[in-house]
Amino acid sequence: MSDSPKKRLVVIGLLGTMLDRGTASNRWEAWRPTVALCQHEDLLVSRLELLRPARYTTLSDIVCRDIASVSPETTVKCHAVEFRDPWDFEEVYGALHDFVRNYPFDLEHERYAVHITTGTHVAQICLFLLTEAHDIPGVLLQTSPSTRGRKDPAGTYSLIDLDLSRYDKIATRLHKEKEESLSFLKSGIATRNAAFNDLIEHIEKVVVSSQDPVLLMGPTGAGKSQLARKIYELKKQRRQVANGFVEVNCATIRGDAAMSTLFGHTKGSFTGALRDRQGLLKVADGGVLFLDEIGELGADEQAMLLRALEEHVFFPLGSDREVKSEFQLIAGTNRDLQAEVQAGRFREDLLARIDLWTFRLPGLRERPEDIEPNLGYELEKFARAAGTRVTFNKEARERYLHFATSAEAKWAANFRDLNASVVRMATLARAGRITVEAVEQEIKRLNLKWPASEESSDSKFRLNLLNELLSEKQLNEIDPFDSVQLEHVIRTCRESRTLSEAGRTLFAVSRKKRSQANDADRLRKYLHRFELEWNRIVS
């Protein structure tokens, strides 16, 4: 209470319809919060604004008389405030807000306290919110019964000032916790790619506040499986899931085996079904189910999964009894599911159900600035697994990073390639040091490995990328040469922060020959040829 003590203290509070009761014979022995707050010698209440339902007139009259006897200097003013449902937040807040809005606060002569001991929990929360928002310009007043029992009916009190400086500390703590969550989702890797960092921040906001399905898209090896597990572990830390993490690679199951694996089966439901089996959807009850490569599921599995997501029930194979399971689904795919729907290979209604929160993880080639911190992460991971710490010498590290971030490095399998590359060099390192010679040998291995897979992998990714942005008619009318060029332009746009930055990168040579280099306008005109706009590309 920083106001001058010369100001009169006015308390606003609710009548305690249960706590303030008392019979004529024993009410002075009991602790009654509204009467007790006026019984403290060091807390002089000049006026009590007592809010009560109209039907409690008799009780409020008794309380007013008792206050007058113990504190003649306290004026009590009663106000009828009605709640049809005292547990309805909207109704209670509205009624209290109406009272506060029409109350004639006199800050020059009076200081205010809000008694939050009486009333339902809903009413107490509403009074707190009105005080925190400065609709009531005062502090909170909390009263409690004395530990000495009936011998001290006045009890104790405390004044709580909602000092905004404390909120700064809370805000700092919340910011720190958020940063820790983001770092956790990134496995502690200090990633530098702005678009990827924004993506992770968006994912963090969604997964800590939603139980809806999450769809992770991106090329093979982009880290979908690792991110899915990190999402689960973050939710587990926040006590948002009670049970475990169940991971299924849908590309490895087919036919009856797929139905049995996911939904379970009864004994004798098919050849080889020697006993009942609990499906993984049931195992995931209360936890998180990660269906990697969900685009590989067959039509029957898709139909049953849709029902399990919408109604939380399904039938095991060969059973006529429903099984209930509530889980959060994370789905992963390297396919363009919209194209799969158009081709009749994926259910449109299932895609609509899992497409609420969709995030595309970029491949390693789209995040060249993140290769260096991931290199350090992979070395640390090797050290934990092998029990041996391995490092690069300076020249070897520079040579490897120069290659890894260049156009020469294809990273066809993305982070899986990077992990395998580091493991090979670390395993062959002598005396725990990776030399330039070892790096050169590894570069040769990678270059020999990539040509066979590069064309199929890149062309597949390019097709998915262009399918996102171009219509079928446009795709049929574009030359292969133009598709390669356009794919490179789109990649550059998504790796850049602004249209101008993308233009400077794409026209780095020709812009030097111009007296006025309007890179953004040149890029905008190029994109217009394909009916594309910057915001659509980078969204």
Coordinates of C-alpha atoms in Angstrom, one line a residue:
M1 CA 0.0 0.0 0.0
S2 CA 2.1 2.9 -1.3
D3 CA -0.7 5.5 -1.0
S4 CA -0.7 8.0 1.8
P5 CA -2.1 6.6 5.1
K6 CA -4.2 9.8 5.4
K7 CA -6.4 8.5 2.6
R8 CA -9.5 6.7 3.8
L9 CA -9.5 2.9 3.2
V10 CA -12.5 1.6 1.3
V11 CA -13.0 -2.2 1.0
I12 CA -15.1 -3.8 -1.7
G13 CA -16.2 -7.3 -1.0
L14 CA -18.8 -10.0 -1.4
L15 CA -21.1 -11.2 1.5
G16 CA -20.0 -14.7 2.5
T17 CA -23.4 -16.4 2.4
M18 CA -21.9 -19.4 4.2
L19 CA -18.8 -18.2 6.0
D20 CA -20.5 -15.0 7.4
R21 CA -23.4 -17.0 8.9
G22 CA -23.7 -17.5 12.7
T23 CA -26.4 -18.1 15.2
A24 CA -27.2 -15.7 17.9
S25 CA -25.4 -17.8 20.6
N26 CA -22.1 -18.6 18.9
R27 CA -21.5 -16.2 16.1
W28 CA -18.9 -14.2 18.1
E29 CA -16.9 -17.3 18.7
A30 CA -16.6 -18.2 15.0
W31 CA -14.4 -16.6 12.4
R32 CA -16.6 -14.6 10.0
P33 CA -14.4 -13.0 7.2
T34 CA -16.5 -9.9 6.5
V35 CA -16.9 -9.0 10.2
A36 CA -13.3 -10.1 10.9
L37 CA -11.7 -7.7 8.4
C38 CA -13.1 -4.8 10.5
Q39 CA -11.7 -6.2 13.8
H40 CA -8.0 -5.4 13.2
E41 CA -6.6 -2.5 15.1
D42 CA -4.0 -1.8 12.5
L43 CA -6.5 -1.9 9.6
L44 CA -9.0 0.9 9.8
V45 CA -11.7 0.4 7.3
S46 CA -13.5 3.6 6.7
R47 CA -16.2 2.2 4.4
L48 CA -17.2 -1.3 3.3
E49 CA -18.9 -1.7 0.0
L50 CA -20.8 -5.0 0.6
L51 CA -22.0 -6.8 -2.5
R52 CA -24.8 -9.3 -1.8
P53 CA -27.7 -11.1 -3.5
A54 CA -31.1 -9.5 -2.7
R55 CA -32.4 -12.6 -1.0
Y56 CA -29.7 -12.4 1.7
T57 CA -31.1 -9.2 3.3
T58 CA -31.4 -10.7 6.7
L59 CA -27.9 -12.0 6.8
S60 CA -26.4 -8.8 5.6
D61 CA -28.4 -6.8 8.2
I62 CA -26.9 -9.1 11.0
V63 CA -23.4 -8.6 9.5
C64 CA -23.9 -4.8 9.3
R65 CA -25.0 -4.6 13.0
D66 CA -22.1 -6.7 14.1
I67 CA -19.6 -4.5 12.2
A68 CA -21.1 -1.5 13.8
S69 CA -20.6 -3.0 17.2
V70 CA -16.9 -3.8 16.7
S71 CA -16.0 -0.9 14.4
P72 CA -18.3 2.1 14.8
E73 CA -16.1 4.1 12.5
T74 CA -16.8 1.8 9.6
T75 CA -19.7 2.7 7.3
V76 CA -21.2 -0.3 5.5
K77 CA -23.1 0.2 2.2
C78 CA -24.9 -2.8 0.8
H79 CA -25.4 -3.3 -2.9
A80 CA -27.6 -5.9 -4.5
V81 CA -25.7 -7.9 -7.1
E82 CA -27.4 -10.8 -8.6
F83 CA -25.9 -14.0 -10.2
R84 CA -28.4 -16.5 -11.5
D85 CA -25.5 -18.9 -11.8
P86 CA -22.6 -18.0 -9.5
W87 CA -20.3 -20.5 -11.4
D88 CA -20.9 -18.8 -14.8
F89 CA -17.7 -16.8 -15.5
E90 CA -19.4 -14.6 -18.1
E91 CA -22.4 -13.7 -16.0
V92 CA -20.4 -13.1 -12.8
Y93 CA -17.7 -11.0 -14.5
G94 CA -20.3 -9.0 -16.3
A95 CA -22.3 -8.2 -13.1
L96 CA -19.1 -7.2 -11.2
H97 CA -17.8 -5.2 -14.1
D98 CA -21.1 -3.3 -14.3
F99 CA -20.8 -2.4 -10.6
V100 CA -17.2 -1.3 -10.9
R101 CA -17.8 0.7 -14.1
N102 CA -20.5 2.8 -12.3
Y103 CA -18.7 3.1 -9.0
P104 CA -17.5 6.7 -8.1
F105 CA -13.9 6.0 -7.3
D106 CA -12.2 9.0 -5.5
L107 CA -8.5 8.4 -5.7
E108 CA -7.6 11.8 -4.3
H109 CA -9.2 11.0 -0.9
E110 CA -9.6 7.3 -0.8
R111 CA -7.5 4.1 -1.3
Y112 CA -9.1 0.8 -2.2
A113 CA -8.8 -2.9 -1.3
V114 CA -10.7 -5.8 -2.8
H115 CA -11.7 -8.5 -0.3
I116 CA -11.2 -11.8 -2.2
T117 CA -11.9 -14.3 0.7
T118 CA -15.7 -14.5 0.2
G119 CA -17.8 -15.6 -2.7
T120 CA -17.4 -18.5 -5.1
H121 CA -14.0 -19.2 -6.7
V122 CA -15.4 -17.8 -9.9
A123 CA -16.3 -14.5 -8.2
Q124 CA -12.9 -14.3 -6.5
I125 CA -11.1 -14.8 -9.9
C126 CA -13.3 -12.1 -11.5
L127 CA -12.4 -9.7 -8.7
F128 CA -8.7 -10.5 -9.2
L129 CA -9.0 -9.9 -12.9
L130 CA -10.8 -6.6 -12.4
T131 CA -8.1 -5.5 -10.0
E132 CA -5.3 -6.7 -12.3
A133 CA -6.8 -4.8 -15.2
H134 CA -7.0 -1.6 -13.0
D135 CA -10.8 -1.5 -13.4
I136 CA -10.6 -1.5 -9.6
P137 CA -7.7 0.9 -8.7
G138 CA -6.6 -0.9 -5.6
V139 CA -4.9 -3.9 -3.9
L140 CA -6.2 -7.3 -2.9
L141 CA -7.1 -8.0 0.7
Q142 CA -7.0 -11.7 1.9
T143 CA -8.3 -12.7 5.3
S144 CA -7.8 -16.0 7.1
P145 CA -8.8 -17.7 10.3
S146 CA -6.3 -17.6 13.1
T147 CA -4.4 -20.8 13.9
R148 CA -5.3 -20.1 17.5
G149 CA -8.9 -21.1 16.8
R150 CA -12.0 -19.6 18.3
K151 CA -10.1 -17.5 20.8
D152 CA -9.1 -15.1 18.0
P153 CA -12.2 -14.6 15.7
A154 CA -10.5 -11.6 14.0
G155 CA -8.0 -14.0 12.3
T156 CA -5.3 -12.6 10.1
Y157 CA -5.1 -10.5 7.0
S158 CA -2.6 -9.7 4.2
L159 CA -2.6 -7.0 1.5
I160 CA -1.4 -8.0 -2.0
D161 CA -0.2 -5.3 -4.3
L162 CA -0.2 -6.3 -7.9
D163 CA 3.1 -4.6 -8.6
L164 CA 3.8 -4.6 -12.3
S165 CA 7.5 -4.9 -11.7
R166 CA 6.8 -8.5 -10.5
Y167 CA 5.1 -9.1 -13.8
D168 CA 8.3 -8.2 -15.5
K169 CA 10.0 -11.0 -13.6
I170 CA 7.2 -13.4 -14.5
A171 CA 7.3 -12.3 -18.2
T172 CA 11.1 -12.8 -18.2
R173 CA 10.6 -16.3 -16.7
L174 CA 7.9 -17.2 -19.2
H175 CA 10.2 -15.9 -22.0
K176 CA 13.0 -18.1 -20.7
E177 CA 10.7 -21.1 -20.5
K178 CA 9.6 -20.5 -24.1
E179 CA 13.2 -20.2 -25.3
E180 CA 13.9 -23.5 -23.4
S181 CA 11.0 -25.2 -25.2
L182 CA 12.2 -24.0 -28.6
S183 CA 15.7 -25.2 -27.9
F184 CA 14.3 -28.5 -26.7
L185 CA 12.3 -29.0 -30.0
K186 CA 15.5 -28.2 -31.9
S187 CA 17.5 -30.8 -29.8
G188 CA 19.5 -28.0 -28.3
I189 CA 20.9 -27.0 -31.7
A190 CA 21.4 -23.3 -32.1
T191 CA 19.9 -23.2 -35.6
R192 CA 20.4 -20.0 -37.6
N193 CA 18.0 -20.3 -40.5
A194 CA 15.3 -17.7 -39.9
A195 CA 12.5 -19.5 -41.7
F196 CA 13.2 -22.8 -39.7
N197 CA 13.4 -20.9 -36.4
D198 CA 10.0 -19.3 -37.2
L199 CA 8.6 -22.7 -38.1
I200 CA 9.7 -24.2 -34.8
E201 CA 8.3 -21.3 -32.8
H202 CA 4.9 -21.8 -34.6
I203 CA 5.0 -25.5 -33.9
E204 CA 5.8 -24.8 -30.2
K205 CA 2.7 -22.5 -29.9
V206 CA 0.5 -25.1 -31.4
V207 CA 1.6 -28.3 -29.7
V208 CA 1.5 -26.8 -26.1
S209 CA -2.1 -25.6 -26.6
S210 CA -3.8 -28.1 -28.9
Q211 CA -4.6 -31.8 -29.0
D212 CA -5.5 -31.7 -32.7
P213 CA -3.6 -33.7 -35.3
V214 CA -0.3 -32.3 -36.5
L215 CA 1.0 -33.1 -40.0
L216 CA 4.8 -32.9 -40.6
M217 CA 5.7 -32.7 -44.3
G218 CA 9.1 -32.7 -45.9
P219 CA 11.7 -34.8 -47.8
T220 CA 13.0 -38.0 -46.4
G221 CA 15.7 -37.4 -43.7
A222 CA 14.5 -33.9 -42.9
G223 CA 14.0 -34.8 -39.2
K224 CA 10.2 -35.5 -39.0
S225 CA 10.6 -38.5 -36.7
Q226 CA 13.0 -36.8 -34.3
L227 CA 10.8 -33.7 -34.2
A228 CA 7.7 -35.8 -33.5
R229 CA 9.4 -37.4 -30.5
K230 CA 10.5 -34.0 -29.2
I231 CA 7.0 -32.8 -29.5
Y232 CA 5.8 -35.7 -27.4
E233 CA 8.6 -35.2 -24.8
L234 CA 7.7 -31.5 -24.5
K235 CA 4.0 -32.3 -23.9
K236 CA 5.1 -34.9 -21.4
Q237 CA 7.1 -32.3 -19.5
R238 CA 4.0 -30.0 -19.5
R239 CA 1.9 -32.9 -18.2
Q240 CA -0.3 -32.7 -21.3
V241 CA -0.1 -36.5 -22.0
A242 CA -0.4 -39.3 -19.5
N243 CA 1.0 -42.2 -21.6
G244 CA 3.7 -43.0 -24.1
F245 CA 4.9 -42.3 -27.6
V246 CA 4.1 -44.9 -30.2
E247 CA 5.8 -44.7 -33.6
V248 CA 4.8 -46.6 -36.7
N249 CA 6.4 -46.4 -40.2
C250 CA 3.4 -47.0 -42.4
A251 CA 5.6 -47.9 -45.3
T252 CA 6.6 -51.1 -43.6
I253 CA 3.1 -52.6 -43.1
R254 CA 0.6 -53.9 -45.7
G255 CA -2.7 -55.7 -45.8
D256 CA -3.8 -57.7 -42.7
A257 CA -0.5 -56.9 -41.1
A258 CA -1.3 -53.2 -41.3
M259 CA -4.8 -53.6 -39.9
S260 CA -3.5 -55.9 -37.1
T261 CA -0.6 -53.6 -36.2
L262 CA -2.7 -50.5 -36.0
F263 CA -6.1 -51.7 -34.8
G264 CA -5.4 -55.2 -33.3
H265 CA -7.1 -58.5 -34.0
T266 CA -8.9 -61.3 -32.3
K267 CA -7.7 -64.9 -32.2
G268 CA -8.5 -66.7 -35.5
S269 CA -9.4 -63.6 -37.4
F270 CA -6.9 -64.6 -40.1
T271 CA -4.4 -67.3 -40.8
G272 CA -1.6 -67.0 -38.2
A273 CA -3.7 -65.1 -35.7
L274 CA -3.1 -67.5 -32.8
R275 CA -4.0 -65.1 -30.0
D276 CA -5.7 -61.7 -29.5
R277 CA -3.5 -58.7 -30.2
Q278 CA -3.9 -55.1 -28.9
G279 CA -3.3 -52.7 -31.8
L280 CA -1.0 -49.7 -31.5
L281 CA -3.9 -47.2 -31.6
K282 CA -4.9 -48.7 -28.3
V283 CA -1.4 -48.7 -27.0
A284 CA -1.3 -45.0 -27.7
D285 CA -4.4 -44.3 -25.6
G286 CA -3.6 -41.2 -23.5
G287 CA -0.4 -40.6 -25.4
V288 CA 0.9 -39.6 -28.8
L289 CA 0.7 -41.8 -32.0
F290 CA 3.2 -40.9 -34.7
L291 CA 2.3 -42.4 -38.1
D292 CA 5.3 -41.8 -40.3
E293 CA 4.8 -42.0 -44.1
I294 CA 1.0 -41.9 -43.6
G295 CA 0.6 -41.6 -47.3
E296 CA 1.5 -45.3 -47.6
L297 CA -1.6 -46.5 -45.7
G298 CA -4.1 -48.5 -47.7
A299 CA -7.7 -47.4 -48.2
D300 CA -9.2 -49.7 -45.4
E301 CA -6.6 -48.4 -42.9
Q302 CA -7.4 -44.8 -43.9
A303 CA -11.1 -45.3 -43.3
M304 CA -10.7 -46.9 -39.9
L305 CA -8.1 -44.2 -38.9
L306 CA -10.6 -41.5 -39.8
R307 CA -13.2 -43.0 -37.6
A308 CA -10.8 -43.4 -34.7
L309 CA -9.8 -39.7 -35.0
E310 CA -13.4 -38.5 -35.2
E311 CA -15.1 -40.8 -32.7
H312 CA -12.2 -42.2 -30.7
V313 CA -13.4 -45.8 -31.3
F314 CA -12.5 -48.6 -33.8
F315 CA -13.0 -52.3 -34.4
P316 CA -10.1 -54.7 -34.1
L317 CA -9.8 -57.1 -37.0
G318 CA -12.3 -59.9 -36.6
S319 CA -14.1 -58.2 -33.7
D320 CA -17.6 -56.8 -33.3
R321 CA -16.8 -55.0 -30.1
E322 CA -15.6 -51.4 -30.3
V323 CA -12.3 -50.4 -28.6
K324 CA -12.0 -46.8 -27.3
S325 CA -8.7 -44.9 -27.5
E326 CA -8.0 -41.2 -27.2
F327 CA -4.6 -40.1 -28.5
Q328 CA -3.0 -37.2 -30.3
L329 CA -1.9 -37.9 -33.8
I330 CA 1.3 -36.7 -35.4
A331 CA 1.5 -37.7 -39.0
G332 CA 4.6 -37.5 -41.3
T333 CA 4.9 -37.7 -45.0
N334 CA 7.3 -36.9 -47.9
R335 CA 4.4 -37.1 -50.3
D336 CA 2.2 -34.4 -51.7
L337 CA -1.0 -35.6 -50.1
Q338 CA -3.2 -33.2 -52.1
A339 CA -1.8 -34.8 -55.2
E340 CA -2.4 -38.2 -53.7
V341 CA -6.1 -37.2 -53.1
Q342 CA -6.4 -36.1 -56.7
A343 CA -4.9 -39.4 -57.8
G344 CA -7.4 -41.4 -55.7
R345 CA -4.8 -42.8 -53.4
F346 CA -5.6 -40.9 -50.3
R347 CA -8.9 -40.0 -48.7
E348 CA -9.9 -36.4 -49.0
D349 CA -11.9 -36.5 -45.7
L350 CA -8.9 -38.0 -43.9
L351 CA -6.6 -35.3 -45.3
A352 CA -9.1 -32.6 -44.2
R353 CA -9.1 -34.1 -40.7
I354 CA -5.2 -34.2 -40.3
D355 CA -4.5 -31.0 -42.2
L356 CA -5.5 -28.5 -39.5
W357 CA -1.9 -27.9 -38.4
T358 CA 0.5 -28.7 -41.3
F359 CA 4.2 -27.8 -41.1
R360 CA 6.8 -28.4 -43.9
L361 CA 10.3 -29.2 -42.7
P362 CA 12.9 -28.0 -45.2
G363 CA 15.7 -30.2 -46.4
L364 CA 19.3 -29.7 -45.4
R365 CA 20.1 -28.0 -48.7
E366 CA 17.6 -25.3 -47.9
R367 CA 19.3 -24.6 -44.5
P368 CA 23.0 -24.2 -45.4
E369 CA 23.6 -21.9 -42.4
D370 CA 22.4 -24.7 -40.1
I371 CA 25.0 -27.2 -41.3
E372 CA 27.7 -25.9 -38.9
P373 CA 25.6 -26.2 -35.7
N374 CA 24.3 -29.6 -36.8
L375 CA 27.9 -30.7 -37.4
G376 CA 28.7 -30.0 -33.8
Y377 CA 25.5 -31.8 -32.7
E378 CA 26.4 -34.9 -34.7
L379 CA 29.9 -34.9 -33.1
E380 CA 28.4 -34.7 -29.7
K381 CA 26.0 -37.5 -30.5
F382 CA 28.9 -39.7 -31.7
A383 CA 30.9 -39.0 -28.5
R384 CA 27.9 -40.1 -26.3
A385 CA 27.4 -43.3 -28.3
A386 CA 31.1 -44.3 -28.8
G387 CA 32.4 -42.9 -25.5
T388 CA 35.2 -41.1 -27.5
R389 CA 35.4 -37.4 -28.3
V390 CA 36.4 -36.6 -31.9
T391 CA 37.1 -33.1 -33.3
F392 CA 38.2 -31.6 -36.6
N393 CA 41.5 -29.7 -36.9
K394 CA 40.9 -26.2 -38.1
E395 CA 41.7 -26.7 -41.8
A396 CA 39.7 -29.9 -42.0
R397 CA 36.6 -28.2 -40.4
E398 CA 36.9 -25.3 -42.9
R399 CA 37.2 -27.7 -45.9
Y400 CA 34.2 -29.8 -44.8
L401 CA 32.0 -26.8 -44.1
H402 CA 32.9 -25.3 -47.5
F403 CA 31.9 -28.4 -49.3
A404 CA 28.8 -29.1 -47.1
T405 CA 27.4 -25.6 -47.8
S406 CA 28.2 -25.6 -51.5
A407 CA 26.1 -26.6 -54.5
E408 CA 28.3 -29.6 -54.9
A409 CA 26.8 -31.2 -51.8
K410 CA 23.5 -32.8 -52.7
W411 CA 22.5 -34.1 -49.3
A412 CA 20.0 -36.4 -51.0
A413 CA 19.0 -38.1 -47.7
N414 CA 19.3 -34.8 -45.8
F415 CA 20.3 -35.2 -42.1
R416 CA 20.7 -38.9 -42.5
D417 CA 23.5 -38.3 -44.9
L418 CA 25.1 -35.7 -42.6
N419 CA 24.9 -38.2 -39.6
A420 CA 26.4 -41.0 -41.6
S421 CA 29.1 -38.7 -43.0
V422 CA 30.1 -37.6 -39.5
V423 CA 30.0 -41.2 -38.1
R424 CA 32.3 -42.4 -40.9
M425 CA 34.9 -39.6 -40.4
A426 CA 34.8 -39.9 -36.6
T427 CA 35.1 -43.7 -36.6
L428 CA 38.2 -43.5 -38.9
A429 CA 39.8 -40.6 -37.1
R430 CA 43.2 -41.2 -35.7
A431 CA 43.9 -39.9 -32.2
G432 CA 40.5 -38.3 -32.1
R433 CA 41.3 -35.8 -34.9
I434 CA 39.7 -35.5 -38.3
T435 CA 42.2 -34.3 -40.8
V436 CA 41.9 -32.6 -44.2
E437 CA 42.9 -36.0 -45.8
A438 CA 40.0 -37.7 -44.0
V439 CA 37.6 -34.9 -45.2
E440 CA 38.7 -35.3 -48.8
Q441 CA 38.2 -39.0 -48.7
E442 CA 34.7 -38.5 -47.3
I443 CA 33.8 -36.0 -50.0
K444 CA 34.8 -38.6 -52.6
R445 CA 32.5 -41.1 -50.9
L446 CA 29.6 -38.7 -50.9
N447 CA 30.1 -37.7 -54.5
L448 CA 30.2 -41.3 -55.5
K449 CA 27.0 -42.1 -53.5
W450 CA 24.8 -39.2 -54.7
P451 CA 24.5 -39.4 -58.5
A452 CA 22.4 -42.5 -58.5
S453 CA 19.8 -41.1 -56.1
E454 CA 20.1 -37.4 -56.8
E455 CA 17.9 -37.3 -60.0
S456 CA 15.0 -39.3 -58.5
S457 CA 15.1 -37.6 -55.2
D458 CA 15.5 -34.0 -56.5
S459 CA 13.0 -34.4 -59.3
K460 CA 10.5 -35.9 -56.8
F461 CA 11.0 -33.0 -54.4
R462 CA 10.8 -30.5 -57.3
L463 CA 7.5 -32.0 -58.4
N464 CA 6.2 -31.7 -54.9
L465 CA 7.4 -28.1 -54.6
L466 CA 5.8 -27.0 -57.9
N467 CA 2.6 -29.0 -57.2
E468 CA 2.2 -26.7 -54.1
L469 CA 2.1 -23.6 -56.2
L470 CA 1.1 -24.4 -59.8
S471 CA -2.2 -25.8 -61.2
E472 CA -2.2 -29.1 -63.2
K473 CA -2.7 -27.0 -66.4
Q474 CA 0.4 -24.9 -65.6
L475 CA 2.5 -28.0 -64.9
N476 CA 1.6 -29.5 -68.2
E477 CA 2.6 -26.4 -70.1
I478 CA 5.9 -25.7 -68.4
D479 CA 9.2 -26.9 -70.1
P480 CA 11.6 -29.1 -68.0
F481 CA 14.2 -26.3 -68.3
D482 CA 11.8 -23.7 -66.9
S483 CA 10.7 -26.1 -64.1
V484 CA 14.3 -26.4 -62.9
Q485 CA 14.8 -22.7 -63.0
L486 CA 11.5 -21.9 -61.3
E487 CA 12.2 -24.5 -58.6
H488 CA 15.6 -22.8 -57.8
V489 CA 13.8 -19.4 -57.7
I490 CA 11.2 -20.7 -55.2
R491 CA 13.9 -22.2 -53.0
T492 CA 15.8 -18.9 -53.0
C493 CA 12.6 -17.0 -52.1
R494 CA 11.9 -19.4 -49.2
E495 CA 15.5 -19.0 -47.9
S496 CA 15.3 -15.2 -48.0
R497 CA 13.7 -12.8 -45.6
T498 CA 12.4 -10.3 -48.2
L499 CA 11.6 -10.1 -51.9
S500 CA 14.5 -7.7 -52.3
E501 CA 16.9 -10.0 -50.6
A502 CA 15.8 -12.9 -52.9
G503 CA 16.2 -10.6 -55.9
R504 CA 19.8 -9.6 -54.9
T505 CA 20.7 -13.2 -54.6
L506 CA 19.2 -14.3 -57.9
F507 CA 20.5 -11.3 -60.0
A508 CA 23.8 -11.0 -58.2
V509 CA 25.9 -10.7 -61.4
S510 CA 23.6 -8.8 -63.8
R511 CA 22.6 -6.2 -61.2
K512 CA 26.2 -4.9 -61.2
K513 CA 25.8 -3.8 -64.9
R514 CA 22.7 -1.8 -64.2
S515 CA 22.6 1.9 -63.2
Q516 CA 19.5 1.2 -61.1
A517 CA 19.2 -2.3 -59.8
N518 CA 15.5 -2.9 -59.0
D519 CA 15.9 -6.5 -58.0
A520 CA 12.5 -6.8 -56.3
D521 CA 10.7 -5.6 -59.4
R522 CA 12.6 -8.0 -61.8
L523 CA 11.8 -10.9 -59.5
R524 CA 8.2 -9.9 -59.2
K525 CA 7.8 -9.7 -63.0
Y526 CA 9.4 -13.2 -63.3
L527 CA 7.0 -14.7 -60.8
H528 CA 4.1 -13.0 -62.5
R529 CA 4.8 -15.2 -65.6
F530 CA 3.7 -18.1 -63.6
E531 CA 0.9 -16.3 -61.8
L532 CA 2.9 -16.4 -58.5
E533 CA 3.2 -13.8 -55.7
W534 CA 5.8 -13.5 -53.0
N535 CA 3.4 -14.0 -50.1
R536 CA 2.0 -17.2 -51.6
I537 CA 5.4 -18.7 -52.1
V538 CA 6.7 -18.0 -48.6
S539 CA 3.5 -18.7 -46.7

